[in-house]
Short mmCIF file of C-alpha atoms and ligand atoms in Angstrom, two decimals:
data_model
loop_
_atom_site.label_atom_id
_atom_site.label_comp_id
_atom_site.label_asym_id
_atom_site.label_seq_id
_atom_site.Cartn_x
_atom_site.Cartn_y
_atom_site.Cartn_z
CA MET A 1 32.24 6.53 -4.24
CA LYS A 2 29.35 8.36 -2.66
CA ILE A 3 26.44 6.10 -1.81
CA LEU A 4 22.90 7.00 -0.89
CA VAL A 5 20.69 4.56 1.02
CA VAL A 6 16.94 5.25 1.14
CA GLY A 7 15.31 3.99 4.34
CA GLY A 8 15.90 4.04 8.06
CA GLY A 9 15.41 0.67 9.75
CA GLY A 10 17.46 -2.28 10.95
CA ARG A 11 17.62 -3.63 7.41
CA GLU A 12 19.16 -0.40 6.14
CA HIS A 13 21.65 -0.40 9.02
CA ALA A 14 22.70 -3.95 8.04
CA ILE A 15 23.10 -2.91 4.39
CA ILE A 16 25.14 0.16 5.36
CA LYS A 17 27.45 -1.79 7.70
CA LYS A 18 28.06 -4.29 4.92
CA ILE A 19 28.78 -1.81 2.12
CA LYS A 20 31.19 0.04 4.39
CA GLU A 21 33.47 -2.99 3.95
CA ASN A 22 34.13 -1.87 0.37
CA ILE A 23 37.21 0.36 0.38
CA SER A 24 36.03 2.47 -2.55
CA VAL A 25 33.12 3.78 -0.45
CA GLU A 26 34.06 7.28 0.77
CA LYS A 27 30.72 8.45 2.06
CA ILE A 28 27.28 7.01 2.80
CA PHE A 29 24.16 9.12 3.20
CA ALA A 30 21.04 7.59 4.77
CA LEU A 31 17.65 9.18 3.98
CA PRO A 32 16.31 9.45 6.61
CA GLY A 33 18.41 6.88 8.53
CA ASN A 34 18.01 6.95 12.33
CA GLY A 35 19.95 7.78 15.48
CA GLY A 36 21.81 4.45 15.42
CA ILE A 37 22.56 4.50 11.71
CA ALA A 38 24.10 7.95 12.32
CA LEU A 39 27.14 6.15 13.79
CA ASP A 40 27.82 4.59 10.37
CA ALA A 41 26.43 7.07 7.84
CA GLU A 42 25.40 10.70 7.50
CA CYS A 43 21.66 10.83 8.12
CA VAL A 44 19.67 13.43 6.19
CA ASN A 45 16.18 14.42 7.25
CA ILE A 46 14.39 13.45 4.04
CA GLY A 47 11.64 10.81 4.29
CA ALA A 48 11.91 7.58 2.31
CA THR A 49 8.84 8.47 0.22
CA GLU A 50 9.82 12.10 -0.52
CA ILE A 51 10.94 11.12 -3.97
CA ASP A 52 11.47 14.60 -5.44
CA LYS A 53 13.59 15.62 -2.47
CA ILE A 54 15.57 12.35 -2.65
CA CYS A 55 16.31 12.98 -6.34
CA ASP A 56 17.33 16.61 -5.72
CA PHE A 57 19.59 15.55 -2.88
CA ALA A 58 21.21 12.85 -5.01
CA ALA A 59 21.85 15.24 -7.88
CA GLU A 60 23.19 18.04 -5.65
CA ASN A 61 25.54 15.69 -3.82
CA ALA A 62 26.91 13.89 -6.89
CA ILE A 63 25.78 10.49 -5.66
CA ASP A 64 27.43 7.63 -7.57
CA TYR A 65 25.03 4.86 -6.57
CA ALA A 66 21.74 4.65 -4.67
CA ILE A 67 20.20 1.73 -2.81
CA VAL A 68 16.43 1.97 -2.35
CA ALA A 69 15.60 -0.48 0.44
CA PRO A 70 11.96 -0.09 1.63
CA ASP A 71 8.82 -1.21 -0.21
CA ASP A 72 6.94 2.10 -0.41
CA PRO A 73 9.50 4.20 -2.32
CA LEU A 74 10.09 1.26 -4.67
CA VAL A 75 6.37 0.89 -5.36
CA LEU A 76 6.11 4.67 -5.85
CA GLY A 77 8.85 4.62 -8.51
CA CYS A 78 11.87 6.01 -6.62
CA VAL A 79 14.27 3.98 -8.78
CA ASP A 80 12.69 5.29 -12.01
CA ALA A 81 12.96 8.87 -10.73
CA LEU A 82 16.62 8.49 -9.70
CA ASN A 83 17.46 6.80 -13.01
CA GLU A 84 15.92 9.76 -14.84
CA LYS A 85 18.43 11.96 -13.04
CA GLY A 86 21.18 9.66 -14.30
CA ILE A 87 21.77 7.98 -10.94
CA LYS A 88 22.28 4.24 -10.95
CA CYS A 89 20.29 2.33 -8.37
CA PHE A 90 19.83 -1.01 -6.68
CA GLY A 91 16.17 -1.94 -6.59
CA PRO A 92 13.36 -2.72 -9.01
CA ASP A 93 11.62 -0.03 -11.05
CA LYS A 94 7.96 0.79 -10.46
CA ALA A 95 6.73 -1.68 -13.08
CA ALA A 96 8.52 -4.56 -11.35
CA ALA A 97 7.87 -3.46 -7.74
CA ILE A 98 4.20 -4.21 -8.33
CA ILE A 99 5.07 -7.81 -7.46
CA GLU A 100 4.87 -6.62 -3.85
CA GLY A 101 2.66 -3.57 -4.40
CA SER A 102 -0.35 -5.56 -5.56
CA LYS A 103 -1.27 -8.98 -4.23
CA VAL A 104 -3.91 -9.27 -6.98
CA PHE A 105 -1.11 -8.79 -9.53
CA SER A 106 1.20 -11.33 -7.89
CA LYS A 107 -1.52 -13.97 -7.47
CA ASN A 108 -2.59 -13.58 -11.11
CA LEU A 109 1.05 -13.78 -12.20
CA MET A 110 1.52 -17.05 -10.32
CA LYS A 111 -1.68 -18.50 -11.77
CA LYS A 112 -0.75 -17.49 -15.33
CA TYR A 113 2.75 -18.97 -15.09
CA ASN A 114 1.92 -22.05 -13.01
CA ILE A 115 3.94 -21.02 -9.98
CA PRO A 116 2.71 -22.93 -6.90
CA THR A 117 0.68 -20.81 -4.48
CA ALA A 118 -2.53 -21.03 -2.42
CA GLU A 119 -5.82 -21.25 -4.38
CA TYR A 120 -7.55 -17.86 -4.39
CA GLU A 121 -10.24 -15.51 -5.65
CA THR A 122 -9.95 -11.73 -6.06
CA PHE A 123 -12.70 -9.21 -5.30
CA ASP A 124 -13.28 -5.51 -5.91
CA ASP A 125 -16.75 -5.58 -4.41
CA ALA A 126 -17.53 -6.30 -0.73
CA SER A 127 -20.92 -7.91 -1.36
CA GLU A 128 -19.41 -10.39 -3.84
CA ALA A 129 -16.68 -11.25 -1.32
CA LEU A 130 -19.24 -11.74 1.46
CA LYS A 131 -21.31 -13.99 -0.80
CA TYR A 132 -18.23 -16.08 -1.62
CA LEU A 133 -17.49 -16.47 2.10
CA GLU A 134 -20.88 -18.14 2.71
CA THR A 135 -19.44 -21.35 1.27
CA ALA A 136 -15.65 -20.86 1.36
CA LYS A 137 -13.52 -23.38 3.22
CA ILE A 138 -12.61 -22.25 6.76
CA PRO A 139 -10.02 -21.24 8.01
CA THR A 140 -9.44 -18.80 5.19
CA VAL A 141 -7.04 -15.97 4.54
CA ILE A 142 -8.05 -12.42 3.61
CA LYS A 143 -5.39 -10.14 2.09
CA ALA A 144 -5.61 -6.46 1.23
CA ASP A 145 -4.26 -5.91 -2.28
CA GLY A 146 -1.83 -3.07 -1.56
CA LEU A 147 0.89 -2.26 0.98
CA ALA A 148 -0.34 -2.31 4.58
CA LEU A 149 2.80 -2.23 6.75
CA GLY A 150 2.78 -6.03 6.93
CA LYS A 151 -0.63 -5.96 8.61
CA GLY A 152 -2.89 -6.54 5.61
CA VAL A 153 -3.25 -10.29 6.10
CA ILE A 154 -6.00 -11.75 8.28
CA ILE A 155 -6.20 -15.46 9.02
CA ALA A 156 -9.89 -16.04 9.80
CA GLN A 157 -10.69 -19.10 11.88
CA THR A 158 -14.47 -18.68 11.49
CA ARG A 159 -16.84 -17.49 8.76
CA GLU A 160 -17.85 -14.55 10.98
CA GLU A 161 -14.25 -13.45 11.43
CA ALA A 162 -13.70 -13.66 7.68
CA LYS A 163 -16.78 -11.54 6.95
CA ALA A 164 -15.80 -9.01 9.60
CA ALA A 165 -12.35 -8.70 7.97
CA VAL A 166 -13.93 -8.02 4.56
CA VAL A 167 -16.16 -5.32 6.05
CA GLU A 168 -13.21 -3.75 7.91
CA ILE A 169 -10.97 -3.69 4.84
CA MET A 170 -13.41 -2.95 2.01
CA GLU A 171 -16.16 -0.94 3.67
CA ASN A 172 -14.49 0.71 6.67
CA GLY A 173 -11.23 1.41 4.83
CA LYS A 174 -8.93 -0.09 7.47
CA PHE A 175 -5.97 -0.01 5.07
CA GLY A 176 -7.19 2.89 2.92
CA ALA A 177 -6.95 2.42 -0.85
CA SER A 178 -4.78 -0.69 -0.28
CA GLY A 179 -8.03 -2.47 0.58
CA ASN A 180 -10.08 -1.47 -2.48
CA ASN A 181 -9.31 -4.92 -3.83
CA ILE A 182 -8.77 -8.07 -1.80
CA VAL A 183 -7.57 -11.62 -2.26
CA ILE A 184 -9.30 -14.45 -0.39
CA GLU A 185 -7.10 -17.51 -0.36
CA GLU A 186 -6.78 -21.05 0.84
CA PHE A 187 -5.25 -21.55 4.28
CA LEU A 188 -1.97 -23.45 3.95
CA THR A 189 0.04 -25.26 6.58
CA GLY A 190 3.73 -26.05 6.96
CA PRO A 191 6.96 -24.40 8.04
CA GLU A 192 7.75 -20.99 6.58
CA VAL A 193 11.02 -20.10 4.90
CA SER A 194 12.26 -16.73 3.65
CA VAL A 195 14.58 -16.75 0.67
CA LEU A 196 16.04 -13.50 -0.64
CA ALA A 197 17.56 -13.62 -4.11
CA PHE A 198 19.71 -11.28 -6.17
CA THR A 199 18.46 -11.05 -9.73
CA ASP A 200 19.30 -8.87 -12.72
CA GLY A 201 16.46 -10.33 -14.77
CA ILE A 202 18.83 -12.76 -16.52
CA THR A 203 20.45 -14.60 -13.64
CA LEU A 204 19.03 -15.33 -10.20
CA VAL A 205 21.20 -16.15 -7.19
CA PRO A 206 19.39 -17.14 -3.99
CA MET A 207 20.94 -16.02 -0.73
CA VAL A 208 21.15 -18.18 2.36
CA SER A 209 17.64 -19.09 3.62
CA SER A 210 16.22 -17.75 6.87
CA MET A 211 13.34 -18.08 9.33
CA ASP A 212 11.42 -15.09 10.68
CA HIS A 213 9.49 -15.08 13.99
CA LYS A 214 6.48 -12.86 13.37
CA ARG A 215 4.44 -13.18 16.57
CA ILE A 216 5.14 -10.97 19.57
CA GLY A 217 5.08 -13.74 22.20
CA ASP A 218 7.19 -16.81 22.96
CA ASN A 219 5.99 -20.03 21.28
CA ASP A 220 4.41 -18.00 18.47
CA THR A 221 1.65 -16.46 20.56
CA GLY A 222 0.03 -13.03 20.47
CA LEU A 223 -0.18 -10.42 17.75
CA ASN A 224 1.75 -10.35 14.49
CA THR A 225 4.69 -7.93 14.33
CA GLY A 226 7.19 -6.78 11.72
CA GLY A 227 9.41 -9.66 12.93
CA MET A 228 10.90 -10.35 16.38
CA GLY A 229 13.98 -12.26 15.30
CA THR A 230 15.51 -14.44 12.63
CA ILE A 231 17.92 -17.30 12.16
CA ALA A 232 19.84 -18.39 9.07
CA PRO A 233 20.11 -20.83 7.44
CA ASN A 234 16.63 -22.28 7.91
CA PRO A 235 17.00 -26.01 8.72
CA CYS A 236 13.67 -26.86 6.98
CA TYR A 237 15.14 -25.67 3.71
CA THR A 238 17.18 -28.67 2.59
CA LYS A 239 19.36 -28.84 -0.52
CA GLU A 240 16.64 -30.85 -2.27
CA MET A 241 14.02 -28.25 -1.33
CA ALA A 242 16.30 -25.48 -2.63
CA GLU A 243 16.56 -27.27 -5.98
CA ILE A 244 12.77 -27.67 -6.24
CA CYS A 245 12.23 -24.00 -5.36
CA MET A 246 14.79 -22.85 -7.91
CA GLU A 247 13.16 -24.89 -10.67
CA LYS A 248 9.48 -24.41 -9.82
CA ILE A 249 9.39 -20.98 -8.19
CA PHE A 250 12.46 -18.74 -8.44
CA LEU A 251 13.44 -19.06 -12.11
CA PRO A 252 9.81 -19.17 -13.32
CA THR A 253 9.10 -15.96 -11.38
CA MET A 254 12.07 -14.18 -12.92
CA ALA A 255 11.02 -15.36 -16.40
CA ALA A 256 7.36 -14.43 -15.78
CA MET A 257 8.26 -10.87 -14.83
CA LYS A 258 10.41 -10.55 -17.95
CA ALA A 259 7.62 -11.95 -20.13
CA GLU A 260 5.26 -9.33 -18.68
CA ASN A 261 7.72 -6.55 -19.58
CA ARG A 262 8.38 -6.01 -15.91
CA THR A 263 11.95 -7.31 -15.67
CA PHE A 264 12.84 -7.44 -11.98
CA LYS A 265 16.29 -6.19 -10.97
CA GLY A 266 17.20 -6.08 -7.31
CA CYS A 267 16.47 -8.29 -4.33
CA LEU A 268 13.43 -10.49 -4.79
CA TYR A 269 12.06 -11.92 -1.55
CA PHE A 270 10.23 -15.23 -1.62
CA GLY A 271 8.05 -15.94 1.42
CA LEU A 272 7.49 -19.69 1.12
CA MET A 273 5.44 -22.28 2.94
CA LEU A 274 6.65 -25.87 2.74
CA THR A 275 3.26 -27.57 2.51
CA PRO A 276 2.69 -31.33 2.39
CA GLU A 277 2.14 -30.85 -1.37
CA GLY A 278 5.44 -29.05 -1.84
CA PRO A 279 6.70 -25.48 -1.50
CA LYS A 280 4.22 -22.70 -2.26
CA VAL A 281 4.61 -18.92 -2.43
CA ILE A 282 2.92 -17.07 0.44
CA GLU A 283 4.16 -13.66 -0.65
CA TYR A 284 6.68 -11.85 -2.79
CA ASN A 285 8.47 -8.75 -1.59
CA CYS A 286 10.37 -6.47 -3.95
CA ARG A 287 13.19 -5.82 -1.46
CA PHE A 288 15.37 -7.19 1.33
CA GLY A 289 13.35 -8.51 4.29
CA ASP A 290 13.52 -7.02 7.74
CA PRO A 291 14.83 -8.63 9.99
CA GLU A 292 15.98 -11.36 7.55
CA THR A 293 18.69 -9.03 6.21
CA GLN A 294 20.22 -8.79 9.69
CA VAL A 295 21.12 -12.51 9.54
CA VAL A 296 21.64 -12.97 5.80
CA LEU A 297 24.14 -10.16 5.14
CA PRO A 298 26.46 -11.03 8.06
CA LEU A 299 26.86 -14.43 6.35
CA LEU A 300 27.69 -12.92 2.94
CA GLU A 301 31.40 -13.35 2.24
CA SER A 302 31.40 -11.58 -1.13
CA ASP A 303 31.42 -7.79 -1.39
CA LEU A 304 27.81 -6.58 -1.23
CA LEU A 305 28.30 -3.37 -3.21
CA THR A 306 30.05 -5.26 -6.04
CA VAL A 307 27.13 -7.72 -6.21
CA MET A 308 24.56 -4.92 -6.16
CA MET A 309 26.30 -3.02 -8.93
CA ALA A 310 26.55 -6.22 -10.99
CA VAL A 311 22.76 -6.57 -10.63
CA THR A 312 22.29 -3.01 -11.88
CA ASP A 313 24.64 -3.60 -14.84
CA GLU A 314 23.01 -6.96 -15.66
CA LYS A 315 26.29 -8.74 -15.02
CA LEU A 316 25.28 -10.90 -12.07
CA ALA A 317 26.36 -14.05 -13.95
CA GLU A 318 29.96 -12.80 -13.87
CA CYS A 319 29.91 -12.04 -10.15
CA GLU A 320 30.80 -14.34 -7.29
CA VAL A 321 28.13 -14.46 -4.57
CA LYS A 322 29.45 -16.56 -1.72
CA PHE A 323 27.95 -17.24 1.69
CA SER A 324 29.72 -18.64 4.73
CA ASP A 325 28.48 -21.99 5.99
CA LYS A 326 28.12 -20.57 9.50
CA ASN A 327 24.85 -19.81 11.29
CA ALA A 328 23.39 -16.49 12.38
CA CYS A 329 20.74 -15.43 14.87
CA CYS A 330 19.20 -11.97 15.32
CA VAL A 331 17.06 -11.09 18.33
CA ILE A 332 14.96 -7.92 18.22
CA LEU A 333 14.67 -5.68 21.27
CA ALA A 334 11.34 -3.85 21.13
CA SER A 335 9.60 -1.16 23.17
CA LYS A 336 7.27 -2.44 25.89
CA GLY A 337 3.73 -2.58 24.46
CA TYR A 338 4.73 -3.08 20.82
CA PRO A 339 3.00 -3.89 18.41
CA GLU A 340 0.30 -1.84 20.14
CA ALA A 341 0.89 1.48 21.91
CA TYR A 342 4.36 2.03 23.38
CA GLU A 343 6.39 4.86 24.88
CA LYS A 344 9.32 6.52 23.14
CA GLY A 345 12.32 8.45 24.41
CA LYS A 346 13.97 5.80 26.67
CA GLU A 347 17.74 6.05 26.77
CA ILE A 348 19.55 3.19 25.01
CA THR A 349 22.94 1.96 26.18
CA ILE A 350 25.06 -0.23 23.92
CA ASP A 351 28.30 -1.68 25.26
CA ASP A 352 31.23 -1.04 22.89
CA SER A 353 32.01 -4.76 22.84
CA VAL A 354 28.78 -5.50 20.93
CA ALA A 355 28.31 -2.28 18.92
CA ASP A 356 29.34 -3.99 15.66
CA SER A 357 26.55 -6.56 16.09
CA VAL A 358 23.74 -4.07 16.71
CA TYR A 359 21.39 -2.96 13.94
CA VAL A 360 19.31 0.01 15.00
CA ALA A 361 15.75 0.32 13.71
CA GLY A 362 13.95 2.89 15.86
CA ALA A 363 16.11 5.45 17.67
CA LYS A 364 16.98 9.12 17.61
CA VAL A 365 19.79 11.19 19.08
CA GLU A 366 18.92 14.04 21.44
CA ASP A 367 21.47 15.98 23.51
CA GLY A 368 24.06 13.37 22.61
CA LYS A 369 21.93 10.52 23.94
CA LEU A 370 20.51 7.64 21.90
CA LEU A 371 16.79 7.38 22.65
CA THR A 372 14.14 4.86 21.59
CA ASN A 373 11.91 6.17 18.82
CA GLY A 374 9.99 3.17 17.49
CA GLY A 375 8.38 -0.18 18.26
CA ARG A 376 11.17 -2.40 17.09
CA VAL A 377 14.17 -0.52 18.45
CA LEU A 378 17.16 -2.65 17.47
CA GLY A 379 18.40 -6.12 16.64
CA VAL A 380 21.46 -7.94 17.92
CA THR A 381 23.08 -10.53 15.63
CA ALA A 382 25.57 -13.27 16.39
CA VAL A 383 27.36 -15.48 13.85
CA SER A 384 28.77 -18.80 14.95
CA ASP A 385 29.67 -22.29 13.76
CA THR A 386 26.43 -23.88 14.94
CA LEU A 387 22.86 -22.65 15.22
CA GLU A 388 22.89 -23.42 18.94
CA SER A 389 25.96 -21.29 19.60
CA ALA A 390 24.67 -18.47 17.37
CA ILE A 391 21.46 -18.37 19.43
CA ASN A 392 23.35 -18.45 22.74
CA ASP A 393 25.76 -15.75 21.59
CA ALA A 394 22.96 -13.47 20.36
CA TYR A 395 21.23 -13.65 23.75
CA LYS A 396 24.53 -13.04 25.55
CA LYS A 397 25.18 -9.96 23.42
CA LEU A 398 21.64 -8.76 24.07
CA GLU A 399 22.50 -8.50 27.78
CA LYS A 400 24.95 -5.74 26.85
CA VAL A 401 22.23 -3.59 25.29
CA ASN A 402 19.63 -1.92 27.47
CA PHE A 403 16.76 0.50 27.67
CA GLU A 404 13.87 0.78 30.10
CA GLY A 405 11.04 -1.60 29.19
CA GLY A 406 13.05 -3.41 26.50
CA TYR A 407 11.09 -6.49 25.40
CA PHE A 408 12.35 -9.51 23.46
CA ARG A 409 11.29 -13.06 22.70
CA HIS A 410 13.22 -15.74 24.56
CA ASP A 411 12.78 -18.46 21.95
CA ILE A 412 14.24 -17.10 18.71
CA GLY A 413 15.64 -20.12 16.88
CA ALA A 414 14.24 -22.66 19.37
CA LYS A 415 11.90 -24.22 16.81
CA ALA A 416 14.67 -24.34 14.21
CA LEU A 417 16.96 -26.04 16.70
CA LYS A 418 14.30 -28.66 17.42
CA ILE A 419 13.90 -29.33 13.69
CA GLN A 420 17.67 -29.56 13.26
CA LYS A 421 17.77 -32.16 16.02
CA GLY A 422 15.28 -34.30 14.11
CA GLY A 423 11.96 -32.80 15.17
CA ASP A 424 8.85 -33.13 13.04
CA VAL A 425 9.20 -30.60 10.22
CA LEU A 426 5.62 -30.55 9.00
CA GLY A 427 3.98 -30.85 12.40
CA ILE A 428 5.30 -27.56 13.79
P1 LIG B 501 2.26 -12.02 4.50
O1 LIG B 501 2.19 -10.60 4.99
O2 LIG B 501 1.63 -12.25 3.17
O3 LIG B 501 3.65 -12.59 4.66
O4 LIG B 501 1.42 -12.86 5.54
C1 LIG B 501 1.71 -12.78 6.91
C2 LIG B 501 1.70 -14.16 7.49
O5 LIG B 501 0.39 -14.73 7.36
C3 LIG B 501 2.62 -15.16 6.78
O6 LIG B 501 3.92 -15.09 7.23
C4 LIG B 501 1.96 -16.47 7.12
O7 LIG B 501 2.35 -16.89 8.41
C5 LIG B 501 0.49 -16.12 7.16
N1 LIG B 501 -0.15 -16.49 5.89
C6 LIG B 501 -0.26 -15.73 4.78
N2 LIG B 501 -0.93 -16.39 3.81
C7 LIG B 501 -1.25 -17.61 4.32
C8 LIG B 501 -1.94 -18.75 3.82
N3 LIG B 501 -2.45 -18.78 2.59
N4 LIG B 501 -2.09 -19.82 4.63
C9 LIG B 501 -1.60 -19.79 5.90
N5 LIG B 501 -0.94 -18.75 6.43
C10 LIG B 501 -0.76 -17.67 5.66
N1 LIG B 502 10.22 -10.00 7.56
C1 LIG B 502 9.21 -9.89 6.58
C2 LIG B 502 9.33 -8.75 5.66
O1 LIG B 502 10.33 -8.08 5.57
O2 LIG B 502 8.37 -8.47 4.97
#
């Protein structure tokens, strides 16, 4: 089979490495891929949002199956366009991808179907939002409606900060049209859990849970990033919690999307906060998370491509989806300066002994050399029997990967380990 993967980050590298395990896969194209992915797939210089070009490429190259991984092509309708060309895909259509594409949509969906989430108001007018903030409870959370590269959420600790965020988003156009509408919501507390789930709209199968580390600095300090590392499973997410989430959040969400004529087929990502009142949805994503995928897929024992195709054919119920009971840890190596300005073009060296464990996110090949080409450059994953050994192994492997100015957090998994050893779950 010839497979096409749309996207070019660490998540896509993890998906590609996993589907390569299927012996019927003859060829994988990555559009656009990156210099590291080029070791595992043929990269083609077509951007992930160049939908017409993606469709032409797929038709010309007799692609049997396409996997659309990033949020923007999904929200733009890449799956619809490929389906029109007769190409089967993994990923939601445009109507369903709105669950990530519009926070106003997803909040209203949760309210309508009684799915637990933070209390909120929506605004399409800055002066109304500013008026509301005069009396809103502080801290408060301001969210741009549309996609904003993971940066559209502002936690305001003071009324002034909240008002400034509204002005920045709605009047100064910080996130462009994504900020024409905003959500202002209640500030929640509690540990965060990411749960990715396969769903074909009829059946929903959650994958192993994970924990992202979003801040740039150790001990969760500094600016928010796309994610500096992950561990799986997440020790806060007990079996009892999983049952509650399935009953109160996951299945109701699948049913709600179907009832709205927006049946979701693909990977549905639940960003959850385990509040003292129970689990609540912080966000939905219409795709695999990055870097959650880099710990979740290495723990998948079933064949990924078979599961994906079962989702497409609405036969997930007949498919085995099995995860190992081991632990995984992924540490991201980023360019110095990220998430603000950083230099590119530093040579990356990866020791052969760890090449299988490296997922490349931001690199290009020039004159036969692998060079940094992004903020988050790569992730290194280790799988082991215990969380502690997975963390230790990931950091040991990281020593075998180098580039000038490489920056990483030293405490990926430390909080999870503390919780596992009996630490206070809600007080973290
Ligand atoms: P999001 O992009 O929606 O995942 O938000 C980014 C981060 O902001 C989340 O991972 C949370 O840490 C935080 N966050 C979002 N919404 C809330 C909320 N209502 N209360 C507290 N923290 C939040
Ligand atoms: N790691 C969070 C996300 O993929 O949105």
